[in-house]
Amino acid sequence: MHPAPSIIVFTVLSGLGLGMVFWAGLGLGPDHGAARWWIAVLALGFAAGGGAASAGHLARPDRAWRAFSQWRSSWLSREACLMVAALGTFGMYAAGWTLGGVRFWPVGWIAAGLALATVYATAMIYAQLRTVPRWSLTPTPQTFLAFAGAGGLMGVEAASALGGADVSAGRVLLALALTAGVAVWWQTEAAGAGRRSTGSDIGTATGLGRLGRVRLFEPPHTGSNYLLDEMAYRVGRRRAYQLRLIGAVAGFLVPLALTLLAPLLGGWLMVPALVSHVAGVMALRWLFFAEAEHVQAFYYGMR
Amino acid sequence: MTTLPDRVERRMGLVIDLDICVGCHACAVSCKEWNTQGYGAPLSDQHPYGADPSGTWLNRIHSFEIEPEDAPAQIVHFPKSCLHCEDAPCVTVCPTGASYKRVEDGIVLVNEDHCMGCGLCAWACPYGARELDRAEGVMKKCTLCVDRIYNDNIPEEDRLPACVRSCPAGARHFGDLSDPGSAVSDMVRARGGMDLMAEQGTKPVNKYLPPRIRDRHATAPQTVQLARLAEPEATGFLGWLDRALERLG
Ligand code: SF4
Ligand code: SF4
């Protein structure tokens, strides 16, 4: 599948921001001081900025408001509605927390729940597609939730450090380790989830498989088209190994090392740790799209 | 509304006879011609006269080769357009309500005034039947020529999808597949009409009639080994040897 930069930025940043909403809503972060502002502003900024990036993927962004209408059937619509609800609720909670110094616990919990549901809905946009086994046969929702959780926790700690508050390295280490585990789990499942793993192949796609071995004799057109560009993306797959390495090192090893050093050298290390983590997750998200195979490509003779 | 209707009154669709299609692309051209000028946005082309032309089509003709175990290979031309699935995944994923399935005839359509061009429906379709128009930024797909089949302003014989009307070989048929007495249902029964990628669970309405099994010769004809004929002529010592052996008979 075509790895559109707008969707990669969107899923990574909104996951990060919603993860921060989740932890802050549950009560993480100090009760006083500038750190509260950093946490609230960064959480809302990442989530809303990511949301704005997603509009870059639309051919008609002026009609994006219509996406709030079909929550009964569509995960994309549910995601849009939940996102607005989560950020609205968190906005109220954050106003009390930052301006008044009071936490309205029930509001925070609702915001946390909505943030979690939003990330789940984002993941389901991909996980619902039977046409892309690498997304539908793998623990995609678990992975998106784990990444949002770890990223959000790092975001809260980094924002706390920026606001001069204390940083707790222990839980970040735990979250990073757990998320690395989930990432490996997803990767193991994905390794076997090619476009044939739902039982489809060129034989079932054409219905001709029962008559003999089928191969493409002539494609329907000589040039490319929307279908091939979008659904049969193959550019840069040979860089997959290097990108996965970047994902592992920048996304996990560097942040782990920086987090370990933070108690010794200072909480500010959480900031480069977060930047590194986000860069690594972007590389992995790029692969999430670029390596996913769509069953449509059978009609173009791809195996 | 992008929830699917509980039931549709009729299931209008196409039956495509893979035994008859000659791969002339007339239906695809005719489809593009009709659908670029009637309703909604035209079907745009990008760099039509440039080095890398591309464009939006609602019907495309692939050609496949089947190699049976015990018979010579066979070419099958394979027209493909929206199959107007009963459980259309492209409809339920649509966030704007632009995609919908009609209750009265089961036709799957896009309301181009509501589509925001997110492309998710094209990802959800297993068949590659939806293409985002790159000039207009809205999703285009086969409409079964809704603006022809009920159109009182054109002669009765033209009230068929443009592809069916134009096929010079008679490989395409249009009718109500929910009516067991319709001509298309007869064909599906008689010829073993099949669903494409049934395992995707979309329940396509359009059916494909598989090519009939070719006659098998009682004594299988010797397949000519073309590769051997094309072997390069030997020169030098081997050439001399070759000629000498030939002279020996
Ligand atoms: S063929 Fe594709 S576009 Fe047409 S109804 Fe089925 S899933 Fe939707
Ligand atoms: S591209 Fe248009 S029709 Fe398709 S899912 Fe998006 S809004 Fe709906």
Coordinates of C-alpha atoms and ligand atoms in Angstrom, one line a residue:
Chain A
M1 CA 0.0 0.0 0.0
H2 CA 1.1 3.5 -0.8
P3 CA 2.8 5.0 2.3
A4 CA 1.3 8.5 2.2
P5 CA 3.3 10.9 4.4
S6 CA 0.1 12.6 5.6
I7 CA -1.3 9.3 7.0
I8 CA 2.0 8.4 8.6
V9 CA 2.3 11.8 10.3
F10 CA -1.3 11.6 11.3
T11 CA -1.3 8.1 12.9
V12 CA 2.0 8.7 14.7
L13 CA 1.3 12.2 16.1
S14 CA -2.3 11.7 16.9
G15 CA -1.4 8.4 18.7
L16 CA 1.2 10.3 20.7
G17 CA -1.1 13.1 21.6
L18 CA -4.0 10.8 22.5
G19 CA -1.6 8.7 24.6
M20 CA -0.7 11.8 26.5
V21 CA -4.4 12.6 27.0
F22 CA -4.8 9.1 28.3
W23 CA -2.1 9.4 31.0
A24 CA -2.8 13.0 31.9
G25 CA -6.5 12.1 32.2
L26 CA -5.7 9.3 34.5
G27 CA -3.8 11.8 36.7
L28 CA -0.2 11.6 35.7
G29 CA 1.8 14.8 35.8
P30 CA 2.2 17.3 38.7
D31 CA -0.6 19.2 40.4
H32 CA 1.2 22.5 40.2
G33 CA 3.6 24.4 38.1
A34 CA 4.5 25.0 34.4
A35 CA 4.7 21.2 33.6
R36 CA 0.9 21.1 33.6
W37 CA 0.8 23.6 30.7
W38 CA 3.5 21.7 28.8
I39 CA 1.6 18.5 29.1
A40 CA -1.8 19.9 28.2
V41 CA -0.6 22.0 25.3
L42 CA 1.7 19.3 23.8
A43 CA -1.1 16.6 24.1
L44 CA -3.6 18.8 22.4
G45 CA -1.1 20.0 19.9
F46 CA 0.1 16.6 18.8
A47 CA -3.4 15.2 18.6
A48 CA -4.9 18.1 16.7
G49 CA -1.8 18.6 14.5
G50 CA -1.9 14.9 13.6
G51 CA -5.6 15.3 12.8
A52 CA -4.9 18.3 10.6
A53 CA -2.3 16.3 8.7
S54 CA -4.8 13.6 7.9
A55 CA -6.7 16.2 5.9
G56 CA -3.7 16.2 3.6
H57 CA -4.7 12.7 2.5
L58 CA -8.1 13.8 1.3
A59 CA -8.6 14.8 -2.3
R60 CA -11.5 17.1 -1.1
P61 CA -10.6 18.3 2.4
D62 CA -13.3 20.9 2.2
R63 CA -15.8 18.0 2.7
A64 CA -14.0 16.5 5.7
W65 CA -16.8 17.6 8.0
R66 CA -19.1 15.0 6.4
A67 CA -16.9 12.3 7.9
F68 CA -18.7 12.9 11.3
S69 CA -21.9 11.5 9.9
Q70 CA -21.5 7.7 9.4
W71 CA -20.4 6.5 12.9
R72 CA -22.9 3.7 12.7
S73 CA -21.0 1.8 10.1
S74 CA -17.6 3.4 9.4
W75 CA -14.5 3.2 11.6
L76 CA -13.1 6.3 9.9
S77 CA -16.2 8.2 10.9
R78 CA -16.1 6.8 14.4
E79 CA -12.5 7.9 14.7
A80 CA -13.3 11.4 13.7
C81 CA -16.2 11.7 16.2
L82 CA -14.2 10.1 19.0
M83 CA -11.2 12.3 18.3
V84 CA -13.3 15.5 18.7
A85 CA -15.0 14.1 21.8
A86 CA -11.7 13.1 23.4
L87 CA -10.0 16.4 22.8
G88 CA -13.1 18.4 23.9
T89 CA -13.3 16.5 27.1
F90 CA -9.6 16.7 27.7
G91 CA -9.8 20.5 27.0
M92 CA -12.3 20.9 29.8
Y93 CA -10.2 18.8 32.2
A94 CA -7.0 20.6 31.2
A95 CA -8.6 24.0 31.8
G96 CA -9.5 23.1 35.3
W97 CA -6.1 21.5 35.9
T98 CA -4.0 24.3 34.5
L99 CA -6.0 27.4 35.2
G100 CA -7.7 26.4 38.5
G101 CA -5.3 23.8 39.8
V102 CA -8.2 21.4 40.3
R103 CA -8.6 18.0 38.6
F104 CA -12.1 17.0 37.7
W105 CA -11.5 13.3 38.0
P106 CA -14.5 12.0 36.2
V107 CA -13.9 14.3 33.3
G108 CA -10.3 13.1 33.2
W109 CA -11.3 9.5 33.2
I110 CA -13.8 10.1 30.4
A111 CA -11.1 11.8 28.4
A112 CA -8.7 8.9 29.0
G113 CA -11.4 6.4 27.8
L114 CA -12.2 8.4 24.7
A115 CA -8.5 8.8 23.8
L116 CA -8.1 5.0 24.1
A117 CA -11.2 4.5 22.0
T118 CA -10.0 6.9 19.3
V119 CA -6.7 5.1 18.9
Y120 CA -8.6 1.8 18.7
A121 CA -10.8 3.3 16.0
T122 CA -7.8 4.5 14.0
A123 CA -6.3 1.0 14.1
M124 CA -9.6 -0.6 13.1
I125 CA -9.6 1.5 9.9
Y126 CA -6.8 -0.8 8.8
A127 CA -7.6 -3.9 10.8
Q128 CA -11.0 -4.1 9.3
L129 CA -9.7 -4.5 5.7
R130 CA -9.8 -8.2 4.7
T131 CA -8.3 -7.1 1.5
V132 CA -5.0 -6.4 3.3
P133 CA -4.1 -9.5 5.3
R134 CA -1.0 -7.9 6.8
W135 CA -3.4 -5.5 8.6
S136 CA -6.4 -7.7 9.3
L137 CA -4.7 -10.9 10.4
T138 CA -2.2 -9.3 12.7
P139 CA -2.6 -7.7 16.2
T140 CA -2.9 -4.2 14.6
P141 CA -5.2 -2.7 17.3
Q142 CA -3.0 -4.0 20.1
T143 CA 0.1 -2.5 18.4
F144 CA -1.5 0.9 17.8
L145 CA -2.6 1.0 21.4
A146 CA 0.8 0.0 22.7
F147 CA 2.6 2.6 20.7
A148 CA 0.2 5.3 21.7
G149 CA 0.6 4.2 25.4
A150 CA 4.4 4.2 25.4
G151 CA 4.6 7.4 23.2
G152 CA 2.1 9.2 25.4
L153 CA 3.9 8.3 28.6
M154 CA 7.2 9.5 27.2
G155 CA 5.4 12.7 26.0
V156 CA 4.1 13.3 29.6
E157 CA 7.5 12.7 31.1
A158 CA 9.3 14.9 28.5
A159 CA 6.7 17.7 29.0
S160 CA 7.2 17.4 32.8
A161 CA 10.9 17.8 32.3
L162 CA 10.3 20.9 30.1
G163 CA 8.2 22.3 32.9
G164 CA 10.9 21.6 35.5
A165 CA 9.0 18.8 37.2
D166 CA 10.4 15.4 38.3
V167 CA 10.6 12.6 35.9
S168 CA 9.8 9.0 36.6
A169 CA 12.1 6.8 34.5
G170 CA 10.9 3.5 35.7
R171 CA 7.5 3.4 34.2
V172 CA 8.8 4.7 30.8
L173 CA 11.3 1.8 30.8
L174 CA 8.5 -0.6 31.5
A175 CA 6.2 0.9 28.8
L176 CA 9.0 0.9 26.2
A177 CA 9.9 -2.7 26.9
L178 CA 6.3 -3.9 26.7
T179 CA 5.7 -2.0 23.5
A180 CA 8.8 -3.4 21.9
G181 CA 7.4 -6.8 22.8
V182 CA 4.1 -6.0 21.1
A183 CA 6.0 -4.7 18.1
V184 CA 7.9 -8.0 17.8
W185 CA 4.6 -9.9 18.2
W186 CA 3.0 -7.9 15.4
Q187 CA 6.1 -8.4 13.2
T188 CA 6.1 -12.1 13.7
E189 CA 2.4 -12.4 12.7
A190 CA 2.9 -10.0 9.8
A191 CA 5.9 -12.0 8.4
G192 CA 3.4 -14.7 7.3
A193 CA 0.6 -12.5 6.2
G194 CA 1.1 -12.0 2.5
R195 CA -1.7 -11.3 0.1
R196 CA -2.4 -15.0 -0.3
S197 CA -3.0 -15.7 3.4
T198 CA -6.7 -15.3 3.3
G199 CA -6.8 -18.1 0.7
S200 CA -7.0 -15.8 -2.3
D201 CA -4.7 -16.1 -5.3
I202 CA -4.8 -15.4 -9.0
G203 CA -6.9 -18.5 -9.4
T204 CA -9.7 -17.4 -7.0
A205 CA -9.5 -13.8 -8.2
T206 CA -10.2 -14.9 -11.8
G207 CA -12.2 -18.0 -10.9
L208 CA -10.0 -19.8 -13.5
G209 CA -7.8 -21.6 -11.0
R210 CA -9.9 -24.8 -11.3
L211 CA -9.1 -25.1 -15.0
G212 CA -5.3 -24.9 -14.6
R213 CA -2.4 -22.7 -13.7
V214 CA -3.3 -19.1 -14.3
R215 CA -0.9 -16.2 -15.1
L216 CA -1.3 -12.7 -16.4
F217 CA -1.0 -12.7 -20.2
E218 CA -1.6 -9.0 -20.8
P219 CA -2.4 -6.2 -18.3
P220 CA -5.4 -4.0 -19.2
H221 CA -3.2 -0.9 -19.7
T222 CA 0.4 -0.1 -20.5
G223 CA 0.9 2.8 -18.1
S224 CA 0.2 3.0 -14.4
N225 CA -3.1 4.1 -12.8
Y226 CA -4.6 4.9 -9.4
L227 CA -5.0 1.2 -8.5
L228 CA -1.4 0.4 -9.1
D229 CA 0.0 3.5 -7.5
E230 CA -2.2 3.0 -4.4
M231 CA -2.6 -0.7 -4.0
A232 CA 0.5 -2.3 -5.6
Y233 CA 3.1 0.0 -4.1
R234 CA 6.5 -1.7 -4.2
V235 CA 9.0 1.1 -4.1
G236 CA 11.7 0.9 -1.4
R237 CA 10.8 -2.5 -0.1
R238 CA 14.4 -3.5 -0.4
R239 CA 15.2 -0.9 2.2
A240 CA 12.9 -2.7 4.7
Y241 CA 15.7 -4.2 6.7
Q242 CA 17.5 -0.9 7.2
L243 CA 14.2 0.9 8.1
R244 CA 13.3 -1.8 10.6
L245 CA 16.7 -1.4 12.2
I246 CA 16.1 2.4 12.4
G247 CA 12.8 1.6 14.0
A248 CA 14.3 -0.7 16.6
V249 CA 17.3 1.6 17.4
A250 CA 15.7 5.0 17.2
G251 CA 12.3 3.9 18.4
F252 CA 13.4 1.7 21.4
L253 CA 17.1 1.3 22.1
V254 CA 18.1 5.0 22.1
P255 CA 15.0 6.0 24.2
L256 CA 15.7 3.2 26.6
A257 CA 19.3 4.3 27.0
L258 CA 18.4 7.9 27.5
T259 CA 15.7 7.0 30.0
L260 CA 18.2 5.0 32.0
L261 CA 20.6 7.9 32.1
A262 CA 17.9 10.4 33.0
P263 CA 18.0 9.9 36.8
L264 CA 21.8 10.5 36.6
L265 CA 22.1 13.3 34.1
G266 CA 18.7 15.0 34.4
G267 CA 15.1 14.7 33.3
W268 CA 15.7 16.8 30.2
L269 CA 17.0 13.6 28.5
M270 CA 13.4 12.6 28.1
V271 CA 13.1 15.2 25.4
P272 CA 15.7 13.7 23.0
A273 CA 14.4 10.3 24.0
L274 CA 10.9 11.3 22.8
V275 CA 12.2 12.8 19.6
S276 CA 14.1 9.6 18.8
H277 CA 11.2 7.4 19.7
V278 CA 8.8 9.4 17.3
A279 CA 11.4 9.2 14.5
G280 CA 11.7 5.4 15.0
V281 CA 7.9 4.9 15.1
M282 CA 7.6 6.9 11.9
A283 CA 10.0 4.5 10.1
L284 CA 8.0 1.5 11.4
R285 CA 4.7 3.1 10.4
W286 CA 6.2 3.7 6.9
L287 CA 6.8 0.0 6.7
F288 CA 3.4 -0.8 8.0
F289 CA 2.0 0.7 4.8
A290 CA 4.8 0.0 2.3
E291 CA 5.0 -3.7 3.1
A292 CA 1.2 -4.3 3.2
E293 CA -0.1 -6.2 0.2
H294 CA -3.5 -5.9 -1.3
V295 CA -5.4 -8.7 -3.0
Q296 CA -6.3 -6.5 -5.9
A297 CA -2.8 -7.0 -7.2
F298 CA -3.6 -10.5 -8.3
Y299 CA -5.4 -9.0 -11.2
Y300 CA -2.1 -7.5 -12.3
G301 CA -0.3 -10.8 -12.0
M302 CA 1.5 -10.1 -8.7
R303 CA 1.8 -13.1 -6.5
Chain B
M1 CA -26.3 6.1 4.7
T2 CA -23.4 3.7 4.6
T3 CA -25.0 0.9 6.4
L4 CA -26.1 -1.8 3.9
P5 CA -29.9 -2.2 3.3
D6 CA -31.4 -5.3 5.0
R7 CA -32.8 -6.5 1.7
V8 CA -32.9 -5.2 -1.8
E9 CA -35.9 -5.4 -4.1
R10 CA -33.9 -6.6 -7.1
R11 CA -30.3 -7.6 -7.7
M12 CA -29.4 -6.0 -11.1
G13 CA -26.1 -7.0 -12.4
L14 CA -24.0 -8.4 -15.3
V15 CA -23.2 -11.9 -16.4
I16 CA -19.9 -12.0 -18.3
D17 CA -19.2 -14.9 -20.6
L18 CA -15.4 -15.6 -20.5
D19 CA -15.9 -18.2 -23.3
I20 CA -17.0 -15.5 -25.7
C21 CA -15.1 -12.3 -24.8
V22 CA -12.5 -11.7 -27.5
G23 CA -10.6 -9.0 -25.6
C24 CA -11.4 -6.1 -28.0
H25 CA -11.8 -3.5 -25.2
A26 CA -15.0 -2.1 -27.0
C27 CA -17.0 -2.3 -23.7
A28 CA -14.3 -0.4 -21.8
V29 CA -14.1 2.3 -24.5
S30 CA -17.8 2.6 -24.7
C31 CA -18.1 2.8 -20.9
K32 CA -15.6 5.6 -20.8
E33 CA -17.3 7.4 -23.6
W34 CA -20.7 7.3 -22.0
N35 CA -19.7 7.9 -18.4
T36 CA -17.4 10.8 -19.1
Q37 CA -20.2 12.9 -20.4
G38 CA -23.4 12.2 -18.6
Y39 CA -23.7 12.6 -14.8
G40 CA -21.1 14.0 -12.4
A41 CA -17.5 14.6 -13.0
P42 CA -15.9 13.5 -16.3
L43 CA -13.5 10.5 -16.3
S44 CA -10.3 12.4 -16.5
D45 CA -7.0 11.4 -18.1
Q46 CA -3.5 12.5 -16.9
H47 CA -0.9 13.2 -19.6
P48 CA -3.0 11.4 -22.3
Y49 CA -0.4 12.2 -25.0
G50 CA 2.7 12.2 -22.7
A51 CA 5.2 9.6 -22.0
D52 CA 3.3 8.2 -19.0
P53 CA -0.4 8.4 -19.7
S54 CA -3.0 7.3 -17.1
G55 CA -6.6 7.9 -16.5
T56 CA -9.9 6.9 -14.8
W57 CA -11.7 3.9 -16.2
L58 CA -14.7 2.0 -14.7
N59 CA -14.1 -1.2 -16.7
R60 CA -10.8 -2.7 -17.6
I61 CA -10.0 -5.8 -19.7
H62 CA -7.3 -8.1 -18.3
S63 CA -6.0 -11.1 -20.2
F64 CA -4.9 -14.3 -18.5
E65 CA -3.4 -17.6 -19.7
I66 CA -4.6 -20.8 -18.2
E67 CA -2.3 -23.8 -18.4
P68 CA -4.3 -27.0 -17.8
E69 CA -2.4 -30.1 -16.8
D70 CA -3.3 -32.1 -19.8
A71 CA -4.1 -29.7 -22.6
P72 CA -2.5 -26.8 -24.4
A73 CA -2.5 -23.3 -22.8
Q74 CA -5.5 -21.1 -23.3
I75 CA -6.0 -17.4 -23.3
V76 CA -9.0 -15.9 -21.4
H77 CA -9.9 -12.2 -21.8
F78 CA -11.3 -10.9 -18.5
P79 CA -13.4 -7.7 -18.3
K80 CA -13.6 -6.4 -14.8
S81 CA -15.8 -3.7 -13.3
C82 CA -17.8 -3.2 -10.0
L83 CA -19.6 -6.4 -9.1
H84 CA -22.3 -4.6 -7.1
C85 CA -21.7 -6.9 -4.1
E86 CA -24.5 -7.8 -1.7
D87 CA -22.1 -7.4 1.3
A88 CA -20.2 -4.5 -0.2
P89 CA -17.3 -3.6 2.1
C90 CA -16.7 -0.4 0.1
V91 CA -20.1 1.0 1.3
T92 CA -19.8 0.3 5.1
V93 CA -16.3 1.8 5.4
C94 CA -17.3 5.2 3.8
P95 CA -17.2 7.9 6.5
T96 CA -19.1 10.5 4.6
G97 CA -22.2 8.6 3.4
A98 CA -21.2 9.2 -0.2
S99 CA -21.2 5.5 -0.9
Y100 CA -24.4 3.6 -0.8
K101 CA -26.3 0.6 -2.1
R102 CA -29.8 1.2 -3.5
V103 CA -32.7 -0.7 -2.1
E104 CA -34.7 -0.8 -5.4
D105 CA -32.1 -2.5 -7.6
G106 CA -29.0 -3.2 -5.5
I107 CA -26.8 -0.9 -7.5
V108 CA -23.8 0.5 -5.5
L109 CA -23.3 4.2 -6.2
V110 CA -21.2 7.2 -5.0
N111 CA -22.7 10.5 -4.4
E112 CA -20.0 12.7 -5.9
D113 CA -21.2 15.8 -4.1
H114 CA -20.5 14.2 -0.7
C115 CA -17.3 12.2 -1.4
M116 CA -14.2 13.7 0.3
G117 CA -11.8 11.5 -1.7
C118 CA -10.3 9.6 1.2
G119 CA -9.9 6.5 -0.9
L120 CA -10.8 4.1 1.9
C121 CA -13.6 2.4 -0.2
A122 CA -11.0 1.6 -2.9
W123 CA -8.9 -0.1 -0.3
A124 CA -11.8 -2.1 0.9
C125 CA -12.8 -3.4 -2.5
P126 CA -11.0 -6.7 -3.3
Y127 CA -11.5 -6.3 -7.0
G128 CA -10.0 -2.9 -7.9
A129 CA -13.4 -1.6 -9.1
R130 CA -13.1 1.9 -7.7
E131 CA -10.8 4.6 -9.0
L132 CA -10.2 8.0 -7.5
D133 CA -10.5 10.6 -10.3
R134 CA -7.3 12.6 -10.1
A135 CA -8.7 15.7 -11.6
E136 CA -11.9 15.9 -9.6
G137 CA -10.8 14.2 -6.4
V138 CA -13.9 12.0 -6.1
M139 CA -14.4 8.3 -6.3
K140 CA -15.6 6.9 -9.6
K141 CA -17.1 3.5 -10.2
C142 CA -19.4 1.5 -12.4
T143 CA -23.1 2.7 -12.0
L144 CA -24.5 -0.1 -14.2
C145 CA -25.4 2.9 -16.3
V146 CA -28.3 4.0 -14.1
D147 CA -28.7 6.9 -16.5
R148 CA -29.4 4.5 -19.4
I149 CA -31.3 1.6 -18.0
Y150 CA -34.3 3.6 -16.8
N151 CA -33.9 6.4 -19.4
D152 CA -37.1 7.0 -21.4
N153 CA -35.4 9.5 -23.7
I154 CA -33.4 6.9 -25.5
P155 CA -34.6 4.1 -27.7
E156 CA -35.6 1.0 -25.8
E157 CA -32.8 -1.2 -27.3
D158 CA -30.3 1.2 -25.8
R159 CA -31.6 0.9 -22.2
L160 CA -28.8 -1.3 -21.3
P161 CA -25.4 -0.6 -19.7
A162 CA -23.1 0.8 -22.4
C163 CA -20.7 -2.1 -22.1
V164 CA -23.5 -4.6 -22.8
R165 CA -24.9 -2.6 -25.6
S166 CA -21.5 -2.3 -27.3
C167 CA -20.0 -5.7 -27.0
P168 CA -19.7 -7.0 -30.5
A169 CA -19.3 -10.6 -29.4
G170 CA -22.3 -10.8 -27.1
A171 CA -20.2 -11.7 -24.1
R172 CA -22.0 -9.4 -21.7
H173 CA -25.5 -9.8 -20.3
F174 CA -27.6 -7.6 -18.0
G175 CA -30.5 -8.5 -15.9
D176 CA -32.0 -9.2 -12.5
L177 CA -30.1 -11.9 -10.8
S178 CA -32.6 -12.2 -7.9
D179 CA -35.2 -13.4 -10.3
P180 CA -34.7 -17.1 -10.9
G181 CA -36.7 -16.9 -14.1
S182 CA -34.5 -14.2 -15.7
A183 CA -32.3 -15.0 -18.7
V184 CA -29.2 -14.1 -16.8
S185 CA -30.2 -16.5 -14.0
D186 CA -30.7 -19.2 -16.6
M187 CA -27.2 -18.7 -17.9
V188 CA -25.7 -18.8 -14.5
R189 CA -27.4 -22.1 -13.8
A190 CA -26.6 -23.7 -17.1
R191 CA -22.9 -22.6 -17.2
G192 CA -21.9 -22.7 -13.6
G193 CA -21.7 -19.0 -13.2
M194 CA -19.1 -18.1 -10.5
D195 CA -18.2 -15.5 -7.9
L196 CA -14.8 -13.9 -8.0
M197 CA -12.8 -14.3 -4.7
A198 CA -15.8 -15.8 -2.9
E199 CA -13.5 -16.2 0.2
Q200 CA -13.6 -12.4 0.6
G201 CA -17.2 -12.7 1.7
T202 CA -18.5 -9.8 -0.5
K203 CA -21.2 -11.9 -2.3
P204 CA -20.8 -10.3 -5.7
V205 CA -24.0 -10.0 -7.8
N206 CA -22.1 -10.0 -11.1
K207 CA -21.3 -13.6 -12.2
Y208 CA -18.6 -14.9 -14.6
L209 CA -19.3 -17.8 -16.9
P210 CA -16.1 -19.9 -17.0
P211 CA -14.7 -20.9 -20.4
R212 CA -16.0 -24.3 -21.6
I213 CA -13.6 -27.1 -21.5
R214 CA -11.9 -27.4 -24.9
D215 CA -12.1 -30.7 -26.9
R216 CA -9.3 -33.0 -26.0
H217 CA -7.8 -34.9 -29.0
A218 CA -8.0 -38.7 -28.6
T219 CA -4.3 -38.8 -29.5
A220 CA -2.8 -35.8 -28.1
P221 CA -1.1 -33.7 -30.8
Q222 CA 2.6 -33.6 -30.5
T223 CA 3.5 -30.2 -29.0
V224 CA 6.1 -28.6 -31.2
Q225 CA 9.2 -27.8 -29.3
L226 CA 9.8 -24.3 -30.6
A227 CA 12.9 -23.9 -28.5
R228 CA 14.6 -26.7 -30.3
L229 CA 13.8 -25.2 -33.7
A230 CA 15.4 -22.0 -32.6
E231 CA 18.7 -23.6 -31.5
P232 CA 21.6 -21.8 -33.1
E233 CA 23.4 -23.5 -35.9
A234 CA 26.6 -25.1 -34.8
T235 CA 29.9 -23.7 -36.3
G236 CA 33.5 -24.7 -36.2
F237 CA 34.4 -28.2 -35.2
L238 CA 30.9 -28.9 -33.8
G239 CA 29.5 -27.7 -37.1
W240 CA 31.7 -30.1 -39.1
L241 CA 30.7 -32.9 -36.7
D242 CA 27.1 -32.0 -37.1
R243 CA 27.3 -32.1 -40.9
A244 CA 29.3 -35.3 -40.9
L245 CA 26.9 -37.1 -38.7
E246 CA 24.0 -35.8 -40.9
R247 CA 25.7 -37.3 -44.0
L248 CA 25.9 -40.6 -42.2
G249 CA 22.1 -40.5 -42.1
Ligands
SF4_1 S1 -16.9 -4.8 -6.6 FE1 -15.8 -3.5 -5.2 S2 -16.7 -1.4 -5.5 FE2 -18.2 -2.9 -6.4 S3 -19.6 -3.3 -4.7 FE3 -18.0 -4.9 -4.6 S4 -16.6 -4.1 -3.1 FE4 -17.8 -2.4 -3.8
SF4_2 S1 -13.4 8.1 -1.2 FE1 -15.5 9.1 -1.1 S2 -16.9 7.4 -1.4 FE2 -14.9 6.5 -0.9 S3 -14.9 6.1 1.3 FE3 -14.0 8.1 1.0 S4 -15.7 9.6 1.1 FE4 -16.6 7.5 0.8

